[in-house]
PDB file of C-alpha atoms and ligand atoms in Angstrom:
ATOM      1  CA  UNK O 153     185.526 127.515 -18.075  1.00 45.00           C
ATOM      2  CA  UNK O 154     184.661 123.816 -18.429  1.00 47.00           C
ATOM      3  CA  UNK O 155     182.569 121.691 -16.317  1.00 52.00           C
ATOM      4  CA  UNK O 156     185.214 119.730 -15.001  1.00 58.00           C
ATOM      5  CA  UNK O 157     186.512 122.913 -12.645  1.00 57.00           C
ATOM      6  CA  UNK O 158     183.876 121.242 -10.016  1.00 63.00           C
ATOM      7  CA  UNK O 159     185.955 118.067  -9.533  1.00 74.00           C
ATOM      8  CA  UNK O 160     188.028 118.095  -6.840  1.00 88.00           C
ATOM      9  CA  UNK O 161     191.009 117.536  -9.021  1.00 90.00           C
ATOM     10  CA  UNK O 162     190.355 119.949 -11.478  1.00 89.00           C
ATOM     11  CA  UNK O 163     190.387 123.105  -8.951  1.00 94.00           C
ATOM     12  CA  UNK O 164     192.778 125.610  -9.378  1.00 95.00           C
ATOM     13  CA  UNK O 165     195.876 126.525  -6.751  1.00 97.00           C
ATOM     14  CA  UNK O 166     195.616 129.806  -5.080  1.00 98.00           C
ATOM     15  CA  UNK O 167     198.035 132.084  -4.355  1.00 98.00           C
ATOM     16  CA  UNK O 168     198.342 135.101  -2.994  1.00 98.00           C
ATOM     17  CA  UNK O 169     200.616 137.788  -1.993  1.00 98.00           C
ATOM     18  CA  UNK O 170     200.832 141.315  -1.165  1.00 97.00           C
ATOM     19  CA  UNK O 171     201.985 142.156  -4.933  1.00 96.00           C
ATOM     20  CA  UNK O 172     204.383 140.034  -7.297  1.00 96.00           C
ATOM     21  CA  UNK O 173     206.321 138.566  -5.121  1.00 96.00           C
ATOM     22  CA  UNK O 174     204.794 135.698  -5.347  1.00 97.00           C
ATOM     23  CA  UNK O 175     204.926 135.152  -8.904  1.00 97.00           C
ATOM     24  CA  UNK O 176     208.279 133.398  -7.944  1.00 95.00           C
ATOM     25  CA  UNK O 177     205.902 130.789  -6.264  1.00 97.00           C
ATOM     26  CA  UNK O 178     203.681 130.895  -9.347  1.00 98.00           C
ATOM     27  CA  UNK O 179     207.233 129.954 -11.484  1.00 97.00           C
ATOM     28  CA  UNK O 180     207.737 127.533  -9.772  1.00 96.00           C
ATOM     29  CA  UNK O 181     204.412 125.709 -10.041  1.00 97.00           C
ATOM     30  CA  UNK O 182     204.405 126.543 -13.457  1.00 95.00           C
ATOM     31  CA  UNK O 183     207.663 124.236 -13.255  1.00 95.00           C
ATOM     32  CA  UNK O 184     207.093 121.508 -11.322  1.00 95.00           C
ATOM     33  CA  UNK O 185     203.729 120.869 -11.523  1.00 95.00           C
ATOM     34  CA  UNK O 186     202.773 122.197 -15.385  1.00 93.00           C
ATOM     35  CA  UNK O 187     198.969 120.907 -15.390  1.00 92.00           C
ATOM     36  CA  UNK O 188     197.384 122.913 -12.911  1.00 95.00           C
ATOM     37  CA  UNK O 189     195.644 126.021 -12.914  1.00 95.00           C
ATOM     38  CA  UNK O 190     196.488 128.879 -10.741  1.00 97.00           C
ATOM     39  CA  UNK O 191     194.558 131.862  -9.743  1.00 98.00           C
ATOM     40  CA  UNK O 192     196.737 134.569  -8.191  1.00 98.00           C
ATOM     41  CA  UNK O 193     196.160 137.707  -6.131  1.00 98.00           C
ATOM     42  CA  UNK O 194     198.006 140.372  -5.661  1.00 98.00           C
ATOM     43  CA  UNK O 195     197.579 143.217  -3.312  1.00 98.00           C
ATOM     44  CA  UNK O 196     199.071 146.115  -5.064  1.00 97.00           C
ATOM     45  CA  UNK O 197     196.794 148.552  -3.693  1.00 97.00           C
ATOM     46  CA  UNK O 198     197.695 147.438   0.092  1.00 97.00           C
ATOM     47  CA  UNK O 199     201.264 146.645  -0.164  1.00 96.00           C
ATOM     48  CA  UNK O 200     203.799 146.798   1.947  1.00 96.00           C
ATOM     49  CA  UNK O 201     202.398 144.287   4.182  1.00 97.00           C
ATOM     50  CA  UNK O 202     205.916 144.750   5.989  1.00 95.00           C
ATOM     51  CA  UNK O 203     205.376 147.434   8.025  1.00 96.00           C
ATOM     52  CA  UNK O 204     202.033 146.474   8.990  1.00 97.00           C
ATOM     53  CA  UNK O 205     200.641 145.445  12.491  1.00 96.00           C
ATOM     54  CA  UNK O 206     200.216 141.513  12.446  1.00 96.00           C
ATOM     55  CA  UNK O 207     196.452 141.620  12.819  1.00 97.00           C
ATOM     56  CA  UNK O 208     195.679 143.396   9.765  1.00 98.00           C
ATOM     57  CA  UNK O 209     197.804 141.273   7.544  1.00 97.00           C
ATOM     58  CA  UNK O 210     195.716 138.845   8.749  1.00 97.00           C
ATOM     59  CA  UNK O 211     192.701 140.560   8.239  1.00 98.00           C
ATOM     60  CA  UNK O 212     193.964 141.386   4.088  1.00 98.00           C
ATOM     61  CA  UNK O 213     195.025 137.487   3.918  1.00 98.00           C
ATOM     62  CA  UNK O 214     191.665 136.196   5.088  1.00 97.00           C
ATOM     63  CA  UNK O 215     189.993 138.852   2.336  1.00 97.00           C
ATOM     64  CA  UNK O 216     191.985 137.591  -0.007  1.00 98.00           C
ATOM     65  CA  UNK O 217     191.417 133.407   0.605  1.00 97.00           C
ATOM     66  CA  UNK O 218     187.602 134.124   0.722  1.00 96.00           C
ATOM     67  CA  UNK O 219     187.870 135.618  -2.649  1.00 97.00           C
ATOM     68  CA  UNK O 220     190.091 132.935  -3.783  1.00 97.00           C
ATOM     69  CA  UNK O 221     187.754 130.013  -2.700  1.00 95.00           C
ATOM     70  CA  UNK O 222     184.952 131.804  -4.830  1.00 95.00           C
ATOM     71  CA  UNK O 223     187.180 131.239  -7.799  1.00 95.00           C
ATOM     72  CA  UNK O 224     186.975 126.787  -6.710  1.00 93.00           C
ATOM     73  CA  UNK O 225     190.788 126.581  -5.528  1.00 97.00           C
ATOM     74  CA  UNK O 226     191.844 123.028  -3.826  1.00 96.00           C
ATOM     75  CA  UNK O 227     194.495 124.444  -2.169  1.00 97.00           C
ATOM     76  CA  UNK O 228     195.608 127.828  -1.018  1.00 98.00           C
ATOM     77  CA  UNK O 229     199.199 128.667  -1.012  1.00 98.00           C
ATOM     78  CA  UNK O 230     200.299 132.152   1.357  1.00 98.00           C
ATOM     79  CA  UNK O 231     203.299 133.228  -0.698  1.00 97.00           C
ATOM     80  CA  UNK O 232     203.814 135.947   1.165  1.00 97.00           C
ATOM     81  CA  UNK O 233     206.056 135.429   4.191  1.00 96.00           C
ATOM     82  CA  UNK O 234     204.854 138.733   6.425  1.00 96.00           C
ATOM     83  CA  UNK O 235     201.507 137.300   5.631  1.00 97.00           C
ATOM     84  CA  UNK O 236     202.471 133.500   6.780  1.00 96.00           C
ATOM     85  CA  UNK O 237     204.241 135.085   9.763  1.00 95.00           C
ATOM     86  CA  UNK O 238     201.210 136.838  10.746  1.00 95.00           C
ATOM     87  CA  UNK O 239     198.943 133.442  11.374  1.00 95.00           C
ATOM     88  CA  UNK O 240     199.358 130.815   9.102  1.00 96.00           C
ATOM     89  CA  UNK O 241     197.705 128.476  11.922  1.00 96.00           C
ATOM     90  CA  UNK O 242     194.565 131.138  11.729  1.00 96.00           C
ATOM     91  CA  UNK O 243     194.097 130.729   8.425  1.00 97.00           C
ATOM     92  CA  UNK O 244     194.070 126.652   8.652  1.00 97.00           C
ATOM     93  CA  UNK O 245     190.988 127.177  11.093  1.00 96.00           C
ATOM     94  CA  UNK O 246     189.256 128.990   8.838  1.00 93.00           C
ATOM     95  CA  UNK O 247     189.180 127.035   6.015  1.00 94.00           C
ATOM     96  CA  UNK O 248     188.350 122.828   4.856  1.00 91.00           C
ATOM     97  CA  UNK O 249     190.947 122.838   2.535  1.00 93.00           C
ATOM     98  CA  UNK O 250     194.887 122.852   2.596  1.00 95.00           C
ATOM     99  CA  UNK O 251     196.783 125.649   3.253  1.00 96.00           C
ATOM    100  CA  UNK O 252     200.373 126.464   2.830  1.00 96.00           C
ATOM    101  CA  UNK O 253     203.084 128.685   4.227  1.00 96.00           C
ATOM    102  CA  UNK O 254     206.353 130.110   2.719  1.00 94.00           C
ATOM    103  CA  UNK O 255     208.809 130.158   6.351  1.00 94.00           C
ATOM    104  CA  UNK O 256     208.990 126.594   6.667  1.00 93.00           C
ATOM    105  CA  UNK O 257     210.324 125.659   3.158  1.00 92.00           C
ATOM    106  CA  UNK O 258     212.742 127.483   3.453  1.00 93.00           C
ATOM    107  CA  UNK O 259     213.825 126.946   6.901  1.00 96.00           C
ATOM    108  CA  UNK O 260     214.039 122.737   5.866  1.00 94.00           C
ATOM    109  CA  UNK O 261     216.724 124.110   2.857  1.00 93.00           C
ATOM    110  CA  UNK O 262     218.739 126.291   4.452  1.00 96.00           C
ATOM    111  CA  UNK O 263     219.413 123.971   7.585  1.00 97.00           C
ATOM    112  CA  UNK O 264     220.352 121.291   4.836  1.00 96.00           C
ATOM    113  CA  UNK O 265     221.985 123.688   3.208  1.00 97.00           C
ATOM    114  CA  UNK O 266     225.158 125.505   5.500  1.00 98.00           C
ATOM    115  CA  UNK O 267     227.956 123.869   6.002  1.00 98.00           C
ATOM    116  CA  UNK O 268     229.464 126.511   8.996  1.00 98.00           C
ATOM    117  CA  UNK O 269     226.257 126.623  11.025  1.00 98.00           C
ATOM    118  CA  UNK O 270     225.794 130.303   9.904  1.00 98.00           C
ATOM    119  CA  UNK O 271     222.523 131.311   8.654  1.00 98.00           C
ATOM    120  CA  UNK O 272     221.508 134.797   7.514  1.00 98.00           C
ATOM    121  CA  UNK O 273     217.464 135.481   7.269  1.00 98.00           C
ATOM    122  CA  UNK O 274     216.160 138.945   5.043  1.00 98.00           C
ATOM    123  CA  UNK O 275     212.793 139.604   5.132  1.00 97.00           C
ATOM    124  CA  UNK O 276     210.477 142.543   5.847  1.00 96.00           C
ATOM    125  CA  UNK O 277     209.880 144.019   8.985  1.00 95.00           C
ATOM    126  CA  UNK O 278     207.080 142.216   9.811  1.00 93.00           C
ATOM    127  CA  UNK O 279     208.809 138.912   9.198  1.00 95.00           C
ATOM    128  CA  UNK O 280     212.040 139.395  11.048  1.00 97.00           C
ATOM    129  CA  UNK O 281     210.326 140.540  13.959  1.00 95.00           C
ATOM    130  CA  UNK O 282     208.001 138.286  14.406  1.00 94.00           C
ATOM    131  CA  UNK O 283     210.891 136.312  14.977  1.00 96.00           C
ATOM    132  CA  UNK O 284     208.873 133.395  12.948  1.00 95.00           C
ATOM    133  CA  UNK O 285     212.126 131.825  11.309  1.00 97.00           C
ATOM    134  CA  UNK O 286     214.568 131.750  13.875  1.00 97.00           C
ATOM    135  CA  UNK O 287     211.555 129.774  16.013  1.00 96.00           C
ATOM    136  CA  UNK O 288     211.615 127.557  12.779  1.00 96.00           C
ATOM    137  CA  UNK O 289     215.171 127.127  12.774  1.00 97.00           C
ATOM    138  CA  UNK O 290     215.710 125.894  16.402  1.00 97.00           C
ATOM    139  CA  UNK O 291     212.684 123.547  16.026  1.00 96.00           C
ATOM    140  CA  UNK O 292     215.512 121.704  13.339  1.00 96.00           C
ATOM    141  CA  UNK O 293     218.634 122.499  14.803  1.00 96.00           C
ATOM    142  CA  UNK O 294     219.661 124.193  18.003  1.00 95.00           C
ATOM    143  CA  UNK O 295     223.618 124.963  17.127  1.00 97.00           C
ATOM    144  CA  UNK O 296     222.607 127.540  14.199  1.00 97.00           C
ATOM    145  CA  UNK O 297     223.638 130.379  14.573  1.00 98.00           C
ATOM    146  CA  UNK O 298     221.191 132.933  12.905  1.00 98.00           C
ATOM    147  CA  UNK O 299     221.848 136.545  11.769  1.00 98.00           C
ATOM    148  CA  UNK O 300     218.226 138.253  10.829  1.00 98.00           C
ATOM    149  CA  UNK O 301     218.460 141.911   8.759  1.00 98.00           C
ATOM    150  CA  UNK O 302     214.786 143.382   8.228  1.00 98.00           C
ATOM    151  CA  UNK O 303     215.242 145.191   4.456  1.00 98.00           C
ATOM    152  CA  UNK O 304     211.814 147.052   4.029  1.00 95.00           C
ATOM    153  CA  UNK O 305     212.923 149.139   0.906  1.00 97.00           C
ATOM    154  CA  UNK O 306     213.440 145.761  -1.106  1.00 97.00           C
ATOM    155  CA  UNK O 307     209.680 145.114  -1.796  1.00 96.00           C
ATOM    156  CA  UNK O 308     209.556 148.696  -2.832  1.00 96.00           C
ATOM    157  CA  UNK O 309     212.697 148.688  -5.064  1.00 97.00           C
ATOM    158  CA  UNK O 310     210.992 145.591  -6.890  1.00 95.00           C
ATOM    159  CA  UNK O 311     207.334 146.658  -7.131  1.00 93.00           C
ATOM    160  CA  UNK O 312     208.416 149.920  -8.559  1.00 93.00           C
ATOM    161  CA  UNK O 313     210.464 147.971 -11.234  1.00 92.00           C
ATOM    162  CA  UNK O 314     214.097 149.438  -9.794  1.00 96.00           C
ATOM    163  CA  UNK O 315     216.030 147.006  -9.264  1.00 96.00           C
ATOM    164  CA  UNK O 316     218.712 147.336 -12.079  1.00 96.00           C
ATOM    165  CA  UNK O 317     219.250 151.064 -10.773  1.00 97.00           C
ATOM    166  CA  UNK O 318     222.687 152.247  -8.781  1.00 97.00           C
ATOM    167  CA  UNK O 319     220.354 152.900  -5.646  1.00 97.00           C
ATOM    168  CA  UNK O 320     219.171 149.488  -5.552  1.00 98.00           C
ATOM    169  CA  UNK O 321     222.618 148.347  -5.467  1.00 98.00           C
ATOM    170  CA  UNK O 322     223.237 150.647  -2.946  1.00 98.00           C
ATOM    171  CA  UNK O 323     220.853 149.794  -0.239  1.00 98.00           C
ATOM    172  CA  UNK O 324     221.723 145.798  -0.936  1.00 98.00           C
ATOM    173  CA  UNK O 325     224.565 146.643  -0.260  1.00 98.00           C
ATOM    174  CA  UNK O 326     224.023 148.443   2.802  1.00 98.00           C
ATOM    175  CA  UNK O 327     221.555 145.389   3.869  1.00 98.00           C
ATOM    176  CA  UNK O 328     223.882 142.586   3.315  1.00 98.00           C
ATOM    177  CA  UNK O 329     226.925 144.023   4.868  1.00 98.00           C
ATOM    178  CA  UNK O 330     226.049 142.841   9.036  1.00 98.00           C
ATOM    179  CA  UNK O 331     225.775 139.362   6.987  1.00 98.00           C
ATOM    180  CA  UNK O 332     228.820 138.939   5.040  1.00 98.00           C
ATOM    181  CA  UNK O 333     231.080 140.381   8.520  1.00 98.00           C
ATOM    182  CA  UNK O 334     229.350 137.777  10.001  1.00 98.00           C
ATOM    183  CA  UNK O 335     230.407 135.410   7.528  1.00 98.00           C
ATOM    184  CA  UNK O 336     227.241 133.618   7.146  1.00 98.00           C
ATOM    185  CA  UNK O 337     227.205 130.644   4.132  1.00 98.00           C
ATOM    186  CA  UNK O 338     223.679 130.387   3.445  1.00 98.00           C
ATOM    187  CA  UNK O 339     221.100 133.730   3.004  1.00 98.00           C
ATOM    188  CA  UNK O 340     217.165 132.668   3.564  1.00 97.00           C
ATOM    189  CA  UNK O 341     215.114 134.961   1.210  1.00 97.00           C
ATOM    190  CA  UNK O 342     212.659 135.627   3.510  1.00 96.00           C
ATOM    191  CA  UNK O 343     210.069 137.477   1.082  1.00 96.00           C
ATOM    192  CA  UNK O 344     209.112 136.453  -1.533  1.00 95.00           C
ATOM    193  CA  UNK O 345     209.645 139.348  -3.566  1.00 95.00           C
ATOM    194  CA  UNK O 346     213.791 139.188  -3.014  1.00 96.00           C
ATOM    195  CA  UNK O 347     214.163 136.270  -5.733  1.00 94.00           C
ATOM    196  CA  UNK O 348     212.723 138.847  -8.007  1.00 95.00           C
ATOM    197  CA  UNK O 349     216.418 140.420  -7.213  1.00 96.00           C
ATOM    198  CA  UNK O 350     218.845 137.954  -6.885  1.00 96.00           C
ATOM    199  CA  UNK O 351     220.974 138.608  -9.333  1.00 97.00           C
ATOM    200  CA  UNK O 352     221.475 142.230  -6.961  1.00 98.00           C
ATOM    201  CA  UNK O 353     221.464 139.915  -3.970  1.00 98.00           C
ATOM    202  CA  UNK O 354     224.165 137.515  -5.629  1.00 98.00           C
ATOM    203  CA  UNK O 355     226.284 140.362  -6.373  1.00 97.00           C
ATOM    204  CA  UNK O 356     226.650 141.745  -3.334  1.00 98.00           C
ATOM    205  CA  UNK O 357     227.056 138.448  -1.730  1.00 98.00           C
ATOM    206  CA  UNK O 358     229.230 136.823  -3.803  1.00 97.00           C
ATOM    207  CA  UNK O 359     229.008 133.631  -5.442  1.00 97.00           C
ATOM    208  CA  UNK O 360     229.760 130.957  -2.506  1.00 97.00           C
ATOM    209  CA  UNK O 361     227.202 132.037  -0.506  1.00 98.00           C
ATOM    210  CA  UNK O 362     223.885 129.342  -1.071  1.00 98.00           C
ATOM    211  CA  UNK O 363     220.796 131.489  -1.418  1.00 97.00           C
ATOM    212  CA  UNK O 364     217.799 129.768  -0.374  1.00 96.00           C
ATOM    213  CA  UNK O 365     214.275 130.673  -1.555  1.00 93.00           C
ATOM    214  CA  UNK O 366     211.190 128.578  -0.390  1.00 87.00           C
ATOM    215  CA  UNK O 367     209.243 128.511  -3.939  1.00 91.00           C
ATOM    216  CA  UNK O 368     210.839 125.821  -4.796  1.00 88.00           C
ATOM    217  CA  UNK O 369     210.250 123.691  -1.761  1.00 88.00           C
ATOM    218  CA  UNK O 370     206.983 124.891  -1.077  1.00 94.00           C
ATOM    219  CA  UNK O 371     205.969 123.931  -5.174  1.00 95.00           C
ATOM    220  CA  UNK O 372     207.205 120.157  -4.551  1.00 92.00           C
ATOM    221  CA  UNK O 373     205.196 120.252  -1.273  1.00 93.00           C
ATOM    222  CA  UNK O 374     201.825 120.894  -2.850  1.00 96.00           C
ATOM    223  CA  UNK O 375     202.946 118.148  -5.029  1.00 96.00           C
ATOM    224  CA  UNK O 376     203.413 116.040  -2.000  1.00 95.00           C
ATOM    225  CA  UNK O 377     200.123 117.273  -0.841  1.00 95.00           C
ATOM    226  CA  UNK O 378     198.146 116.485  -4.150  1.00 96.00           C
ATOM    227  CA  UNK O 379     199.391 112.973  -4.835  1.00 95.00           C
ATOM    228  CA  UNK O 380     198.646 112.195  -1.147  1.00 94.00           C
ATOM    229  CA  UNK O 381     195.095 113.483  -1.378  1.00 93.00           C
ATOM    230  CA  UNK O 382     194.403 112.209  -4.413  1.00 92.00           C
ATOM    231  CA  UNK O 383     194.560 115.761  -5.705  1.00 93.00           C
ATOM    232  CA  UNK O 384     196.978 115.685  -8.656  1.00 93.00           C
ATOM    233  CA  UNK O 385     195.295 117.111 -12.144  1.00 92.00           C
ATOM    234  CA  UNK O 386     195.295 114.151 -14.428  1.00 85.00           C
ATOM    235  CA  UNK O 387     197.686 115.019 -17.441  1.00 79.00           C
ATOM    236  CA  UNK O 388     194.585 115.588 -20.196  1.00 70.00           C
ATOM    237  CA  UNK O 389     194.291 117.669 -22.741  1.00 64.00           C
ATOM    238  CA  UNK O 390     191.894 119.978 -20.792  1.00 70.00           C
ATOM    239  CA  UNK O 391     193.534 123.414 -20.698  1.00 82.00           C
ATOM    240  CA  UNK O 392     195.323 124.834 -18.085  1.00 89.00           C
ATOM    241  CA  UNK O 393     193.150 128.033 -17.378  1.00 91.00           C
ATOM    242  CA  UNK O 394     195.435 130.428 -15.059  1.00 96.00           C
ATOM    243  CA  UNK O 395     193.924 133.572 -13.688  1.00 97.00           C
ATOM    244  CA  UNK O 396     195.536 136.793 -12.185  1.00 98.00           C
ATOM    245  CA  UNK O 397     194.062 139.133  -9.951  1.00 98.00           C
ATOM    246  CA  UNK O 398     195.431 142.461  -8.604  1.00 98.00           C
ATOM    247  CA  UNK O 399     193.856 144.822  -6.099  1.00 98.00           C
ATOM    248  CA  UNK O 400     195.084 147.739  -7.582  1.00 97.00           C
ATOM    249  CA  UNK O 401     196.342 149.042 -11.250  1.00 96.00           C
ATOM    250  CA  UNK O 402     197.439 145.910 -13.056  1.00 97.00           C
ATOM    251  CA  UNK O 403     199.969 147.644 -15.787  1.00 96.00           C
ATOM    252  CA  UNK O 404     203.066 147.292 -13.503  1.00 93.00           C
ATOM    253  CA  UNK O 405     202.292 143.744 -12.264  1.00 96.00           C
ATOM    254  CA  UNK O 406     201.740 142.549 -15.456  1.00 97.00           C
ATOM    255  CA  UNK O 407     204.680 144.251 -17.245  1.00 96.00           C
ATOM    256  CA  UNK O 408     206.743 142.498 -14.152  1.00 94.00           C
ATOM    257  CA  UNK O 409     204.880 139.249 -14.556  1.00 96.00           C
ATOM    258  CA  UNK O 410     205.579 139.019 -18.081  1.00 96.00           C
ATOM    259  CA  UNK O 411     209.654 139.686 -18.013  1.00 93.00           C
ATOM    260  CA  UNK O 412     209.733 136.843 -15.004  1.00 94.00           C
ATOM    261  CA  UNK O 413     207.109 134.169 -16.069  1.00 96.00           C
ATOM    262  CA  UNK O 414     208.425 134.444 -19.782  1.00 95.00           C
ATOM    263  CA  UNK O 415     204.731 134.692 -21.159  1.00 93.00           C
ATOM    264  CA  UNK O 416     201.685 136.971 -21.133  1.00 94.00           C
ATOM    265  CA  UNK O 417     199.942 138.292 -17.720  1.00 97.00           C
ATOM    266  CA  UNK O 418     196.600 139.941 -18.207  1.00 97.00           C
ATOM    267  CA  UNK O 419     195.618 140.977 -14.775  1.00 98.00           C
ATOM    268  CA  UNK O 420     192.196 141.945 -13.391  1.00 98.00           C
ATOM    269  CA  UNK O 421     191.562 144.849 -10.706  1.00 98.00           C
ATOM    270  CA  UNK O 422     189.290 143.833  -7.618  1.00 97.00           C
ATOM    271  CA  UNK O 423     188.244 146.345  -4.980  1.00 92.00           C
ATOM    272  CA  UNK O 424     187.489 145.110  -1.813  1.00 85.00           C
TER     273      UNK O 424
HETATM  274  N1  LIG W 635     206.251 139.279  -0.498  1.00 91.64           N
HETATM  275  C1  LIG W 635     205.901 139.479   0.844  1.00 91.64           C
HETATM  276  C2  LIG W 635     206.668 138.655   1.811  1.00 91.64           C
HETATM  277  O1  LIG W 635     207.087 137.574   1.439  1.00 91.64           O
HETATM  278  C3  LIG W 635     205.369 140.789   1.293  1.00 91.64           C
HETATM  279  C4  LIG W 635     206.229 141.969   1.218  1.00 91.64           C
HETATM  280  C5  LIG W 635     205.506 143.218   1.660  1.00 91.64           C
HETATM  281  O2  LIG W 635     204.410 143.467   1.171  1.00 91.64           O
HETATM  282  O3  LIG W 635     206.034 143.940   2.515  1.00 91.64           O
HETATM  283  O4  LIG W 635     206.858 139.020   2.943  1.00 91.64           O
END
């Protein structure tokens, strides 16, 4: 590690998430915004967050930015939608620097995004109830009409590397039929594991349908957020120095992390 990791601009980006799901966020980055360094944690050893009660996502999320601010981050980025749902607005007060949320990126692009007014929201239990994006939603526009389907198996289906299997396909299916009766035009990915699957999701969609997923958005707002605060990482030569950390075995996350990053993922375990 070099020296310059102490200057403000030089930090890393944290992310975190309850597994890989947020290595779609981490894409993204890698994409728009190819200078700086990311440190990533993922909860493997405490996912689903889904099902969980509200307060002890929170209580996992707050672990996980105290361990992330020991490893100098300027920013902290929840890529994890349950975990934004359950108190994005707690975690600002905690902490002096930035801090992101996945629900409204996403909310901003699908609103832009229909044409008929009929938006469909997946997400995990925890998300769809907390009824976080169709709050988002009407805060925009009040004439959507919205059409939320929890899908708890997904995040199971993809951290247990199954999605190309028939059964996958199956309980897509299964998912996504209340939302193509009701004829919806746009589909929020409301977890950030589900673009991890769209090709699934696509299929059982169908091609006209726009499929919005908030890494994108929420990549170019960090950008927004860095040249504002004078934040960007000047484009030198110093290396890019990206770190992953997993809470528990890393050989699936990093065989997944691999086949979507396109390049290496060594992973380290830490116990809480
Ligand atoms: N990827 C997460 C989300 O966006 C968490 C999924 C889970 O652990 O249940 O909600």
């Amino acid at each position: 590690m070099n020296n310059e990791t102490n200057i403000e601009p030089y930090k890393a980006v944290g992310i975190l998430d309850s597994g890989v799901g947020g290595l779609t966020v981490v894409r993204e980055f890698f994409h728009q915004l190819p200078y700086e360094s990311i440190v990533y944690f993922g909860d493997t050893a405490r996912m689903p967050y889904g099902p969980r009660q509200h307060d002890e996502v929170r209580r996992f999320a707050l672990e996980i930015i105290e361990f992330l601010q020991t490893q100098e981050v300027k920013l902290v980025v929840v890529a994890c939608n349950s975990a934004t749902a359950a108190g994005l607005p707690y975690y600002r007060e905690q902490l002096d620097i930035p801090v992101i949320g996945v629900i409204e990126p996403g909310v901003r692009a699908a609103v832009e995004a229909t044409q008929n007014g009929r938006i469909g929201v997946i997400g995990t239990t925890g998300t769809i109830s907390s009824g976080a994006y169709e709050r988002d939603i009407r805060k925009l526009d009040t004439s959507v009409q919205i059409f939320s389907v929890a899908c708890p198996l997904l995040v199971l289906i993809v951290e247990n590397n199954l999605v190309k299997t028939p059964e996958a396909l199956r309980v897509t299916e299964e998912y996504l039929s209340p939302l193509k009766e009701e004829e919806v035009d746009t589909v929020i990915l409301g977890c950030t594991h589900y673009p991890l699957m769209t090709d699934l999701i696509r299929e059982v969609m169908g091609d006209k349908v726009n499929l919005i997923s908030s890494a994108e958005e929420i990549a170019r707002e960090a950008k927004e957020i860095f040249t504002f605060e004078g934040l960007l990482r000047p484009l030198n030569p110093v290396k890019v120095n990206h770190r992953f950390f997993v809470s528990g075995k890393p050989s699936i996350f990093e065989e997944i992390g691999q086949r979507f990053l396109g390049k290496p993922v060594k992973a380290y375990q830490v116990i809480f």
